[in-house]
XYZ file of C-alpha atoms in Angstrom:
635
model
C -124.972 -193.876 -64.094
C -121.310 -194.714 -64.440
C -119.139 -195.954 -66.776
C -118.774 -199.150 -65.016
C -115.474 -200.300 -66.731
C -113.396 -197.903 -65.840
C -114.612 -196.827 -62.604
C -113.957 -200.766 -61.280
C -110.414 -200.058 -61.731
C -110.199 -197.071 -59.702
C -112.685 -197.948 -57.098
C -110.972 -198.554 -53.651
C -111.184 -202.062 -51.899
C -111.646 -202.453 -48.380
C -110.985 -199.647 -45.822
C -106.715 -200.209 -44.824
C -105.590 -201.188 -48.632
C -104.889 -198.611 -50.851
C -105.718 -198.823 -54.543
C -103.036 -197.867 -56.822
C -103.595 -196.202 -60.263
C -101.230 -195.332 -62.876
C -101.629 -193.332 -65.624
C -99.224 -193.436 -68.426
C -98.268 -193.307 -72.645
C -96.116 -191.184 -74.900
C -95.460 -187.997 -73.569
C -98.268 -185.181 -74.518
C -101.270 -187.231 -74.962
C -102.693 -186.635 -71.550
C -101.583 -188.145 -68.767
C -101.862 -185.316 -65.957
C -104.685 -183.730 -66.961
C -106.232 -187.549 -66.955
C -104.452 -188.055 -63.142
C -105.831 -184.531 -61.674
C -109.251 -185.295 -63.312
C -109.152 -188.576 -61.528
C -108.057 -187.596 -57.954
C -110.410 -184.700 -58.416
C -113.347 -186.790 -58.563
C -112.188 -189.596 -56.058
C -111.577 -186.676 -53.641
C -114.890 -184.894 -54.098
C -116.443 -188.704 -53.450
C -114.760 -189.059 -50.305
C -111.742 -190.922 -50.727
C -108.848 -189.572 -49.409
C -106.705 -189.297 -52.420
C -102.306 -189.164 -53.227
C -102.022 -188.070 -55.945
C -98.051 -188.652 -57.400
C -96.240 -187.561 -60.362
C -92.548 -189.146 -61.471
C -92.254 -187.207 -64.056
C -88.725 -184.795 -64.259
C -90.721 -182.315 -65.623
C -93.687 -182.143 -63.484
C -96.862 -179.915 -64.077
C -98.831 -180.246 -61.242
C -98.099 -177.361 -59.451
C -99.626 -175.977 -62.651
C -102.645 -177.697 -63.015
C -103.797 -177.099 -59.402
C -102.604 -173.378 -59.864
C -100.464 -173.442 -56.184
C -97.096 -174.635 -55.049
C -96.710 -178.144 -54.162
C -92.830 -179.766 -55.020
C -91.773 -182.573 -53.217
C -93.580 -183.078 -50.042
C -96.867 -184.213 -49.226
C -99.232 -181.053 -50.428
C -103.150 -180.475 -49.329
C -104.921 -179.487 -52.516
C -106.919 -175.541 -51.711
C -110.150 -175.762 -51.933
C -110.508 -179.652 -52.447
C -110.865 -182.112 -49.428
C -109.150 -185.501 -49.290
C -106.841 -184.259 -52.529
C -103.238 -184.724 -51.662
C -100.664 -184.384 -53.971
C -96.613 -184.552 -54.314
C -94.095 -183.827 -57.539
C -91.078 -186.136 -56.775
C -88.032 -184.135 -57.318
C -85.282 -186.451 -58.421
C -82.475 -184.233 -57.041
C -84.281 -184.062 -53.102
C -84.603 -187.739 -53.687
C -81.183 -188.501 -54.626
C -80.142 -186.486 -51.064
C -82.712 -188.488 -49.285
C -81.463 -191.728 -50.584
C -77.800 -191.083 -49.736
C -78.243 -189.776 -45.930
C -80.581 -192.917 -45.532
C -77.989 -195.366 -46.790
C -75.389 -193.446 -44.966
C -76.948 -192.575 -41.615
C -76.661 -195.940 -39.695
C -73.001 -195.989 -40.668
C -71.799 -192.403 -39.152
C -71.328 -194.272 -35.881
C -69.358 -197.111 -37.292
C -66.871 -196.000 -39.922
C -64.860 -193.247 -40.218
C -64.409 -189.582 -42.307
C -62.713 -191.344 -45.104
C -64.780 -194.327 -45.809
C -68.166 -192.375 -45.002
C -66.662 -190.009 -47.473
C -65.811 -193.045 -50.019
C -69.702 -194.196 -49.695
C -70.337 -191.284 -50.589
C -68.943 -190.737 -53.660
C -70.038 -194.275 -54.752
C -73.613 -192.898 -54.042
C -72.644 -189.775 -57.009
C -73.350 -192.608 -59.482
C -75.607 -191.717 -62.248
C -78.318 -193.991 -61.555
C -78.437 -193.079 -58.132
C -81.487 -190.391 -59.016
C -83.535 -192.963 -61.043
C -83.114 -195.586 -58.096
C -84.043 -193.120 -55.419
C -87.320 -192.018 -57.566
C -88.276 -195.537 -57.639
C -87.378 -195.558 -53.902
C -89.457 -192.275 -53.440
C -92.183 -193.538 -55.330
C -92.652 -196.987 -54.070
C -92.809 -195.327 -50.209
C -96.144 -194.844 -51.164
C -97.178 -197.675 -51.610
C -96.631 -199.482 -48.170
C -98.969 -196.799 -46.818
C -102.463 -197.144 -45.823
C -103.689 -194.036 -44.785
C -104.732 -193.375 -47.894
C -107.748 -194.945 -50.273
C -106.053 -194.387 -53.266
C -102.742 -193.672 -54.629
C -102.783 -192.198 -57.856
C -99.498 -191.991 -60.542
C -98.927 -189.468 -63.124
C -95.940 -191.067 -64.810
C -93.445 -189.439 -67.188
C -93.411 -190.574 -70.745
C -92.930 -194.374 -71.410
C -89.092 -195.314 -71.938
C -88.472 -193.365 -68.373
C -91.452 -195.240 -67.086
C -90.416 -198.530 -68.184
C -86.702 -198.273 -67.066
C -87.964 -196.928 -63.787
C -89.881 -200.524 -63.432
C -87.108 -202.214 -64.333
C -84.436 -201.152 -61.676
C -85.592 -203.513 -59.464
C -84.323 -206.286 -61.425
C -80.843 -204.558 -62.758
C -80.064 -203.328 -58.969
C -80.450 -207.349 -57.811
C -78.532 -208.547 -60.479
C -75.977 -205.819 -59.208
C -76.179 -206.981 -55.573
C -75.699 -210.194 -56.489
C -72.296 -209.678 -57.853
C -70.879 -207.229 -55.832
C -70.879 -206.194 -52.108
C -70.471 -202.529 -53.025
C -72.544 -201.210 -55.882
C -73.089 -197.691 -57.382
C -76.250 -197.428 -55.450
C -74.856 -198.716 -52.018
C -72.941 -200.966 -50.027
C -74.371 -204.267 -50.376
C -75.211 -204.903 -46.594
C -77.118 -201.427 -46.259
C -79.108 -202.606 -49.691
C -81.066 -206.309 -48.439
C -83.383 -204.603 -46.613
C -84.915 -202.134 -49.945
C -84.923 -205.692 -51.274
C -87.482 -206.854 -49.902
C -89.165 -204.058 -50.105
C -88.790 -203.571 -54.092
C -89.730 -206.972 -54.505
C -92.842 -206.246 -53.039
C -93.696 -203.270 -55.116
C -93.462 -204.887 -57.747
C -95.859 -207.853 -56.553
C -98.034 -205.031 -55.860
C -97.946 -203.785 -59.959
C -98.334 -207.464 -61.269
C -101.612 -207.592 -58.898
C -104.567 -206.668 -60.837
C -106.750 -206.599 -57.693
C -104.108 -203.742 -56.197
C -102.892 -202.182 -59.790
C -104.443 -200.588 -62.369
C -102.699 -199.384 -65.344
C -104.097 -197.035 -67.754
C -102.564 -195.814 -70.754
C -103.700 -192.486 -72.327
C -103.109 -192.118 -76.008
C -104.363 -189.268 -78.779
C -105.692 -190.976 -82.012
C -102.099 -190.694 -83.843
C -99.537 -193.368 -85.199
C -96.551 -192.511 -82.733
C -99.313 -192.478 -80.173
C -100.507 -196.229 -80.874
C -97.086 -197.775 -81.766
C -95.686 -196.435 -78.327
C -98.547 -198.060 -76.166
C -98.151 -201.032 -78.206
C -94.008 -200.970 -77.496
C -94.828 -200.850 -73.769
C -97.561 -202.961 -73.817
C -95.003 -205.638 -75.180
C -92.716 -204.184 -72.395
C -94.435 -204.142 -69.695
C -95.845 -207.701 -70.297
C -92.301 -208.842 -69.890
C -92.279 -207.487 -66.096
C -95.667 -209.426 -65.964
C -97.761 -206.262 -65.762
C -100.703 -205.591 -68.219
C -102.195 -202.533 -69.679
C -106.130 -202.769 -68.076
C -107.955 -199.761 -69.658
C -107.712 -197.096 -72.739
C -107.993 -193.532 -72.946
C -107.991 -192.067 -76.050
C -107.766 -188.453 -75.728
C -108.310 -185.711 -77.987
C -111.385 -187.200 -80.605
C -112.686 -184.784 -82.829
C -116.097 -183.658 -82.661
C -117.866 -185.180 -85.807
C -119.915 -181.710 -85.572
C -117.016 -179.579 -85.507
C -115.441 -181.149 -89.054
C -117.743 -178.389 -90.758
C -115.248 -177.821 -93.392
C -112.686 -180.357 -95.984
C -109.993 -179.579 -94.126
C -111.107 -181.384 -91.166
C -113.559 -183.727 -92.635
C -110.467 -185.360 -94.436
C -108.517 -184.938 -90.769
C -111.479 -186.857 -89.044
C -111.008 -189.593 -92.351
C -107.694 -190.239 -90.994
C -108.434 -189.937 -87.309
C -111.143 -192.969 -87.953
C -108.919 -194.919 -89.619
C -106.310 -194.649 -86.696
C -108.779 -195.513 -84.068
C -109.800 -198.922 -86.381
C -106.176 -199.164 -86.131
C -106.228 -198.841 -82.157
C -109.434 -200.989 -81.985
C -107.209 -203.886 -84.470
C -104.181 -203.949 -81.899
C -106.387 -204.106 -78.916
C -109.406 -205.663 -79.299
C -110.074 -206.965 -76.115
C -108.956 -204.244 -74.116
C -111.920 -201.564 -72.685
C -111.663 -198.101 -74.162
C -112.831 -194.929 -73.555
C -113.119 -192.097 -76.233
C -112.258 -187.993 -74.938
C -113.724 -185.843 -77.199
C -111.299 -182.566 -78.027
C -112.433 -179.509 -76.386
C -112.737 -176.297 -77.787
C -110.303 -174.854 -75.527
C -107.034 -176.228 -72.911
C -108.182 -178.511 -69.902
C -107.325 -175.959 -66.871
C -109.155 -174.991 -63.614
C -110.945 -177.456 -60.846
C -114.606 -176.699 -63.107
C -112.974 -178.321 -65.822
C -111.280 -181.012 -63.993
C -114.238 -181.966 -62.500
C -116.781 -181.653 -65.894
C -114.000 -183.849 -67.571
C -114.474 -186.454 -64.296
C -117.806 -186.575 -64.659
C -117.524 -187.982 -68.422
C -114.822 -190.163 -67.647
C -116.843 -192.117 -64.799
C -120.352 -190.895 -64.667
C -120.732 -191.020 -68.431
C -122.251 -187.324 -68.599
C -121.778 -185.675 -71.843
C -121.690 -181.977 -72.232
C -123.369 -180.541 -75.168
C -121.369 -179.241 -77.956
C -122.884 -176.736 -79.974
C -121.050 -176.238 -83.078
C -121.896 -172.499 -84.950
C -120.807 -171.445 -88.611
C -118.556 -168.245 -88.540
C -119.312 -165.375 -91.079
C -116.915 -163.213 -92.525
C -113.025 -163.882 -92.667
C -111.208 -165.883 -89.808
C -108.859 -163.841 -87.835
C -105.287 -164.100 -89.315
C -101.938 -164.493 -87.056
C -99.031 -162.024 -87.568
C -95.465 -163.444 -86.828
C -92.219 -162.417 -88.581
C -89.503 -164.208 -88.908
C -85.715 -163.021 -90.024
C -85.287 -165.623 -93.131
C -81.536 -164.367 -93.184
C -80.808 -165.376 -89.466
C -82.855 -167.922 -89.967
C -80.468 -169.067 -92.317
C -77.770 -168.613 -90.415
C -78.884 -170.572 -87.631
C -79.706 -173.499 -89.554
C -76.804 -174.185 -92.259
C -72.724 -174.109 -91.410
C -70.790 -171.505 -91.004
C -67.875 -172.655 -89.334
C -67.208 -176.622 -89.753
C -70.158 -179.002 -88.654
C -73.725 -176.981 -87.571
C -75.080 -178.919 -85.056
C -78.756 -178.650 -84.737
C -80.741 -179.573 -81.493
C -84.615 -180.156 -81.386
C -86.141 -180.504 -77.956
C -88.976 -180.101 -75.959
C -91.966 -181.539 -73.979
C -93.015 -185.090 -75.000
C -95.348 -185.227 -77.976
C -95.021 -181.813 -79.368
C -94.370 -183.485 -82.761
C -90.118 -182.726 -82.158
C -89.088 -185.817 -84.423
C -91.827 -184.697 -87.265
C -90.443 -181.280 -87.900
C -86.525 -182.808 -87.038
C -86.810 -185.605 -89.969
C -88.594 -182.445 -92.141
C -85.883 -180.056 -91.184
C -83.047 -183.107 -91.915
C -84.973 -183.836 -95.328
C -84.886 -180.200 -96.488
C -81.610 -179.362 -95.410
C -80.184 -182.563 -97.087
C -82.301 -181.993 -100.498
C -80.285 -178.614 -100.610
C -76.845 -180.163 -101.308
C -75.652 -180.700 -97.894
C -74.886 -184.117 -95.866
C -76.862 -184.073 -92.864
C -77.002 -187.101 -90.364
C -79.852 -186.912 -88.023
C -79.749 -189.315 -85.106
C -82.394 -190.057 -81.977
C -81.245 -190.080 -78.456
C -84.714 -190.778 -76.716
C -85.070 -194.469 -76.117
C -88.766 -194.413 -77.588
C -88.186 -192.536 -80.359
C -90.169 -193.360 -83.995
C -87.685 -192.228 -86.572
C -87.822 -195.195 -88.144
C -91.647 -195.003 -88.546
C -91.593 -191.419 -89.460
C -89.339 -192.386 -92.492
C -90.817 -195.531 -92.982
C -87.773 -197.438 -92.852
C -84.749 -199.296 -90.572
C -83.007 -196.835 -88.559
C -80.138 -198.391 -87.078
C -77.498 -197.768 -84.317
C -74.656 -196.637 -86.976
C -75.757 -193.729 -89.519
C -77.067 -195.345 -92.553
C -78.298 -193.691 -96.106
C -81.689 -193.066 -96.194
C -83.024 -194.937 -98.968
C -83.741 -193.166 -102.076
C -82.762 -189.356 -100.848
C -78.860 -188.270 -101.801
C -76.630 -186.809 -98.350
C -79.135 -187.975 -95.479
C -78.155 -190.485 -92.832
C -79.882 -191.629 -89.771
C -78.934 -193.164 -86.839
C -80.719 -193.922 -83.044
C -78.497 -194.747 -79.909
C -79.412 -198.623 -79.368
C -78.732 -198.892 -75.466
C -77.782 -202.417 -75.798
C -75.350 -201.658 -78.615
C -73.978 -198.530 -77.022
C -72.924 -200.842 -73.350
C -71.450 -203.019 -74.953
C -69.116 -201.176 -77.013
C -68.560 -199.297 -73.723
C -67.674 -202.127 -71.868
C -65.110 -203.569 -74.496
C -62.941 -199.991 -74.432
C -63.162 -199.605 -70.849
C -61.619 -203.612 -70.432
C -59.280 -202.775 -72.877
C -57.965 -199.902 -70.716
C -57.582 -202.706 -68.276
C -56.485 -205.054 -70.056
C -52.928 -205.290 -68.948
C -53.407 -204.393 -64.953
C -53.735 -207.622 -62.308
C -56.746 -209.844 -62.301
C -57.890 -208.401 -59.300
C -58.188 -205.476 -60.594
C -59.723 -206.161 -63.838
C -62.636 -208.574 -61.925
C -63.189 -204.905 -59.627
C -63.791 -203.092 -63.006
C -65.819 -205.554 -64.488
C -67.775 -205.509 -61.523
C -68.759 -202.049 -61.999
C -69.083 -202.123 -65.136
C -72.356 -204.221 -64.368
C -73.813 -201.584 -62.749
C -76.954 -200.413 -63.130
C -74.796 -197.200 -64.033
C -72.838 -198.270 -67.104
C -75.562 -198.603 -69.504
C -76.116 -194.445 -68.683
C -72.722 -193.974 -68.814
C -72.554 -196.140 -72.285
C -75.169 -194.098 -73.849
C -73.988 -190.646 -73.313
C -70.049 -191.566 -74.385
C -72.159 -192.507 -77.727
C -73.850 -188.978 -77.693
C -70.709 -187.066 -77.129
C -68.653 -189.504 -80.096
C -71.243 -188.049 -82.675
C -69.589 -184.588 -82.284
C -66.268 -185.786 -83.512
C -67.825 -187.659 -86.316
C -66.384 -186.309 -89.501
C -67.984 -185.979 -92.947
C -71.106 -184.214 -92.090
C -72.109 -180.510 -92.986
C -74.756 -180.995 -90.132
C -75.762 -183.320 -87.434
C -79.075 -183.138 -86.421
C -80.082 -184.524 -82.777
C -84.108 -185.587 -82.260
C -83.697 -185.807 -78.357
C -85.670 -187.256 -75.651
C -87.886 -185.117 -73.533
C -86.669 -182.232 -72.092
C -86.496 -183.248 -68.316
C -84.320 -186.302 -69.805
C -82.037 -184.153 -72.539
C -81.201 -181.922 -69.368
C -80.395 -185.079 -67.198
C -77.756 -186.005 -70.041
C -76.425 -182.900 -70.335
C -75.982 -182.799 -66.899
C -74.762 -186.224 -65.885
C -70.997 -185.163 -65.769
C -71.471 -183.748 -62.800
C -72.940 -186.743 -61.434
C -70.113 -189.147 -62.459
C -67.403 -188.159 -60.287
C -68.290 -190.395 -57.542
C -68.646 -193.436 -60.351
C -65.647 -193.012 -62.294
C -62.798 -191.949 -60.071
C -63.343 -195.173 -58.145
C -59.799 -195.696 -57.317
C -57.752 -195.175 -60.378
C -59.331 -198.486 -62.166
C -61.023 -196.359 -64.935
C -59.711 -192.678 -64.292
C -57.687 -192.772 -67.476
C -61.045 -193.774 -69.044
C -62.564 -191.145 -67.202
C -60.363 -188.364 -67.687
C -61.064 -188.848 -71.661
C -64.185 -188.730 -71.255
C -64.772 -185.755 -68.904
C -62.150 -183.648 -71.873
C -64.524 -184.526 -74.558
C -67.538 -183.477 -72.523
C -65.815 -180.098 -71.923
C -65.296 -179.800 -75.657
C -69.053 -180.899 -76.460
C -70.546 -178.212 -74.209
C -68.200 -175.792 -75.420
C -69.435 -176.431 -79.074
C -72.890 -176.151 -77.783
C -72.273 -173.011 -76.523
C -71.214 -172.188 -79.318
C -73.637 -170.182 -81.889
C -71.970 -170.636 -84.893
C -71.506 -174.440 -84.596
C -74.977 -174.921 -82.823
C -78.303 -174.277 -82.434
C -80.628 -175.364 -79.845
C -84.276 -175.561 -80.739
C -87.636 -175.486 -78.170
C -90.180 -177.272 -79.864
C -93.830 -176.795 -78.640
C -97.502 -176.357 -79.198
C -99.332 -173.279 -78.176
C -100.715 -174.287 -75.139
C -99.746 -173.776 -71.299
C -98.263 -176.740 -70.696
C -95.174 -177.401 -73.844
C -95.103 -173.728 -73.453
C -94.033 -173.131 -69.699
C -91.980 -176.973 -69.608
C -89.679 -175.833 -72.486
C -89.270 -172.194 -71.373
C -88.246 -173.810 -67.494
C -85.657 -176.165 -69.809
C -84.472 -173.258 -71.109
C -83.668 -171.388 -67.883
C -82.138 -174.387 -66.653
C -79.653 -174.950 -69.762
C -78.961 -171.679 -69.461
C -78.569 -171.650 -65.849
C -76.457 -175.185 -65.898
C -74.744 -175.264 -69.026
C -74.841 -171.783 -70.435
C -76.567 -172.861 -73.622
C -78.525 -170.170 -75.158
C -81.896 -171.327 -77.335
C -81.278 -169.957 -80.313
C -84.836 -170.504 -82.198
C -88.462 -171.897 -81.182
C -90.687 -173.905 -83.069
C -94.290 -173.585 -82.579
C -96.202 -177.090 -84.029
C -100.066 -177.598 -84.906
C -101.267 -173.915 -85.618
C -104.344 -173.464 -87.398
C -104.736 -171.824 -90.619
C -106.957 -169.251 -91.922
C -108.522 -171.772 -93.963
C -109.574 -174.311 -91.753
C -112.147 -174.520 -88.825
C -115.055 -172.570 -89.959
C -116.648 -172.533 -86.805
C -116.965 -171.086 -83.433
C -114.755 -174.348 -81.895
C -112.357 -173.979 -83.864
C -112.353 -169.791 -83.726
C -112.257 -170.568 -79.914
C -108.741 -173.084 -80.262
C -107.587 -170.199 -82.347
C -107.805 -167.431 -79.993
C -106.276 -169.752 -77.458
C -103.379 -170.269 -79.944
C -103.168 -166.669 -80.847
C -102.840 -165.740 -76.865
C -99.949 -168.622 -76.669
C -98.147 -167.260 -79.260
C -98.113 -163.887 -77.727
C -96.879 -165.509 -74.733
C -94.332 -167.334 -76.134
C -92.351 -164.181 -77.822
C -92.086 -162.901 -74.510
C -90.803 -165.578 -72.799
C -88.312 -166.815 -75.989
C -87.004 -163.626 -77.593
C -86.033 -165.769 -80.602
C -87.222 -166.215 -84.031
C -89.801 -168.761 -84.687
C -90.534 -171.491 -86.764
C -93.877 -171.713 -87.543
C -95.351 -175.549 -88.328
C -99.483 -175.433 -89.639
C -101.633 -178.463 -88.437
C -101.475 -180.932 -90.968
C -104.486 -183.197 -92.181
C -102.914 -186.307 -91.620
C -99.355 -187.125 -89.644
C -96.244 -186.696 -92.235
C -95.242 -190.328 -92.649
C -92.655 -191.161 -95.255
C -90.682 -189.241 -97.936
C -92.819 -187.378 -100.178
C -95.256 -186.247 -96.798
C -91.555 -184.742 -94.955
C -90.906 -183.165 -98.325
C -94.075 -181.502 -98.315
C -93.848 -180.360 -94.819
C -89.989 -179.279 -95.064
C -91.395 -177.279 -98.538
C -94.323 -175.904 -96.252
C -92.399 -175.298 -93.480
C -88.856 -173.904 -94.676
C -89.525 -172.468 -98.299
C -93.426 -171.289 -97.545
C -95.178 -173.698 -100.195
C -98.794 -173.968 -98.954
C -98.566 -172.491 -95.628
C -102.060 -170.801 -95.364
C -101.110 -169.465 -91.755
C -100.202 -165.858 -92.592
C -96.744 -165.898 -91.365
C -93.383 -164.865 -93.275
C -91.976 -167.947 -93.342
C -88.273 -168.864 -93.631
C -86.852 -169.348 -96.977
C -83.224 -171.363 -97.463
C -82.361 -169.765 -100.560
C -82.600 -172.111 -103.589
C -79.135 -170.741 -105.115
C -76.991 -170.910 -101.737
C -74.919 -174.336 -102.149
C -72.789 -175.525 -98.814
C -69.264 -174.977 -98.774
C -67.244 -177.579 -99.078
């Protein structure tokens, strides 16, 4: 037996043309564990199987328990399984020397050395991935090609290149991505990737989701988005259903309530799309037995039994203490402006406890602005109104602003101060800068000059930054470095440039800085948010010198929930996580319980900030932190 719907869309065609499959949706929800299921059981059927991830923050190596990186890696122990993690940095290199190769014989030192720094651009690492990425899709020797994607906005922007990079070309024989001339040929060849992705006979596109607000409104966002590169969304996943037999207790019969009414929400906003329910398990997806039980639900339709048995006697309680007094100090100012940071895999619930954290800190007397660099964020849904691209009040709560980066917004602000550096040089000269100001670069360039302006915004005790996923935050914390190349073009914008480079240097040194910031790992206690965020770490450290300062740990169960042996099994897991992560972290934790329904709107942050900061309710058994009613900000 098989479940017929999806299996048509992964099901190779004739022997010579490869079938692609992509997996994506909001970061968290899925999407590997759905791709390494999937090439699993295509590989154990015979079909020799790619399987490809784009994400910056990769975790295949992890799943399949052995090194793989960015080449072409035989899966142990599994025939036809082939798999690669595209590193964006190896790409970038490849890119370059293949743009620059053919010309070593034909130009000299200097201008091979002037290409070069054109190809330091910022945007030279996304184009290359898509360059990387679509390499694999011009090649037959394989039945199917299968793509773990990283979280939606990245995936979206990496499918729109295509169409930036020919406007670019179009304007301008030398672009940030490579001389014109050396570029017609990848035309072609872009062009035709994307036929393939708009070809339902060659494409299938499967979005993974968990039963949660954020989880629906992003795969309805790029839905809309992808539609307008005339590429549909063909099947559902929703991952992580609970077992009606597990909810033996109110906590998580009123959880399953909500759940129900979230997947009648799904089943509303896509009714004619096929779907296919995951049930939660009582434990992580890890290990090829897994991977290949979870294949053989997906498309053979066999269900494992789940045998759901009552616990006697008290559930096991979790110790964790936490220092409320540095807690304190890590959180409120001390010196000027405390800017707070909350980061961390995608869907770890980092803008939940950011909005709580802004909430509470602004409900105790100080003026805190919290604004969203990640280009899918939800703020806006989380407090259930307009967030715009200047800080605006947040209706109906006293000292709390919010404010998201709008790209659009953000370029062209950037391009208006970078003509009117300009605006007094020759006409030649101004057409040259407005040329590469069209760039597929400036938009990056445009959002990160708004990211570095918040930190001389005046008039807040404490800015509060909801970022993107981690493999993105580091990307704009490192793109500096990457803009030499870009912005000493001549001396058109180097005034511009050397600004912009002194602010950066005075941005990193305040996040270095312990007693003006505080950078915050948020995850879940499983494998996965656990080892991304502690790598993040290491590399901020390693990159930047920015020291995490605190970790929160989202979704624990509390002694008063889960009667059962599923649920006694998810806590052990948790219980072994949290072990882990005090070794890895060394910091004090923030400890966030599972909730019975998401925290949407005023009163349910309030709660959670309460629960969260002050202790109110938290049935978890940990000392929580406590931001002492009588301390007032200094002013």
């Amino acid at each position: 037996m098989k479940n017929n719907g999806i299996y048509q869309l992964i099901e190779p065609g004739k022997k010579g043309e490869a079938k692609f499959v992509f997996f994506s949706g909001k970061g968290g929800v899925g999407k590997s564990t759905m791709s390494c299921t999937t090439a699993v059981w295509l590989a154990k059927k015979g079909y020799k199987t790619l399987l490809v991830t784009t994400d910056p923050a990769p975790n295949l190596s992890d799943i399949f328990t052995q090194e793989i990186g960015h080449k072409i890696t035989s899966i142990n122990n599994i025939e036809n399984l082939f798999a690669i993690e595209i590193n964006p940095d190896t790409a970038s290199e490849e890119y370059r020397e293949r743009i620059i190769a053919p010309m070593r014989e034909i130009l000299d030192e200097n201008n091979i050395q002037i290409i070069n720094e054109q190809l330091n651009s910022p945007c030279v690492e996304e184009v290359a991935a898509f360059d990387k990425f679509i390499e694999f899709m011009d090649d037959p020797q394989y039945d199917v090609v299968i793509f773990d994607t990283a979280p939606t906005g990245h995936t979206i922007r990496l499918l729109e290149l295509p169409g930036g990079w020919s406007t670019t070309l179009e304007k301008s024989a030398s672009t940030c991505i490579g001389p014109g001339a050396s570029l017609q040929g990848a035309k072609s060849r872009y062009e035709k990737a994307i036929s393939y992705l708009q070809n339902d006979a060659k494409t299938s596109f499967i979005f993974v989701l968990k039963p949660e607000s954020s989880s629906l409104l992003e795969t309805q966002r790029s839905s809309d988005e992808l539609s307008k590169l005339g590429i549909k969304i063909n099947f559902l996943i929703i991952n992580g259903i609970l077992p009606e037999e597990a909810c033996t207790d109110e906590f998580f019969k009123k959880k399953k309530e909500d759940e129900k009414k979230i997947v009648k929400k799904i089943n509303e906003t896509f009714p004619a799309m096929q779907k296919l329910f995951y049930l939660l398990r009582d434990s992580e997806v890890s290990g090829l037995e897994l991977l290949e039980a979870a294949g053989k639900f997906l498309y053979e339709a066999k269900i494992e039994d789940t045998k759901i048995e009552l616990l006697n006697g008290k559930v096991r309680e979790f110790q964790v203490m936490t220092d409320q007094k540095e807690l304190y100090y890590l959180l409120t100012p001390l010196n000027g402006t405390r800017y707070i940071f909350f980061t961390g895999k995608g869907g770890v619930g980092k803008s939940t406890i950011a909005c709580a954290a802004s909430l509470h800190l602004a409900e105790k007397g100080f003026r805190t602005l919290i604004l969203t660099t990640d280009p899918a964020s939800h703020l806006q849904n989380i407090f259930g109104q307009t967030v715009e691209h200047e800080p605006t009040r947040i209706t109906g709560v006293d000292n709390l602003y919010a404010a998201r980066i709008d790209q659009k917004k953000a370029l062209e602000e950037y391009k208006k101060r970078i003509l009117d550096i300009v605006k007094d040089n020759d006409g030649e000269t101004k057409k040259s800068v407005e040329e590469d100001l069209s760039s597929p670069c400036a938009q990056e360039m445009a959002a990160f000059e708004r990211f570095i302006n918040y930190f001389e915004l005046n008039g807040y005790d404490i800015i509060i930054f909801d970022t993107a996923p981690t493999g993105h935050t580091l990307r704009l914390l490192e793109l500096p470095s990457d803009w030499k190349g870009f912005i000493d073009l001549g001396d058109l914008t180097k005034k511009a440039s050397d600004e912009t480079k002194n602010k950066y240097a005075n941005v990193i040194e305040t996040m270095r800085n312990k007693e003006k910031s505080t950078f915050i790992f948020v995850m879940y206690p499983e494998y996965t948010p656990i080892i991304e965020a502690w790598r993040a770490s290491e590399e901020l450290k390693k990159q930047v010198k920015i020291e995490t300062t605190l970790v929160a740990v989202n979704y624990l169960l509390s002694q008063d929930s889960g009667n059962n042996k599923f649920f006694s099994n998810r806590r052990k897991q948790q219980e072994k996580y949290l072990s882990e992560i005090q070794q890895r972290f060394k910091t004090p934790m923030i400890i966030v319980p599972l909730l019975e329904c998401e925290p949407e709107g005023i009163d349910k942050l309030r709660e959670l900030g309460r629960t969260v900061f002050c202790g109110k309710k938290n049935r978890c058994k940990f000392t929580p932190i406590s931001l002492s009613d009588g301390i007032q900000p200094e002013r």
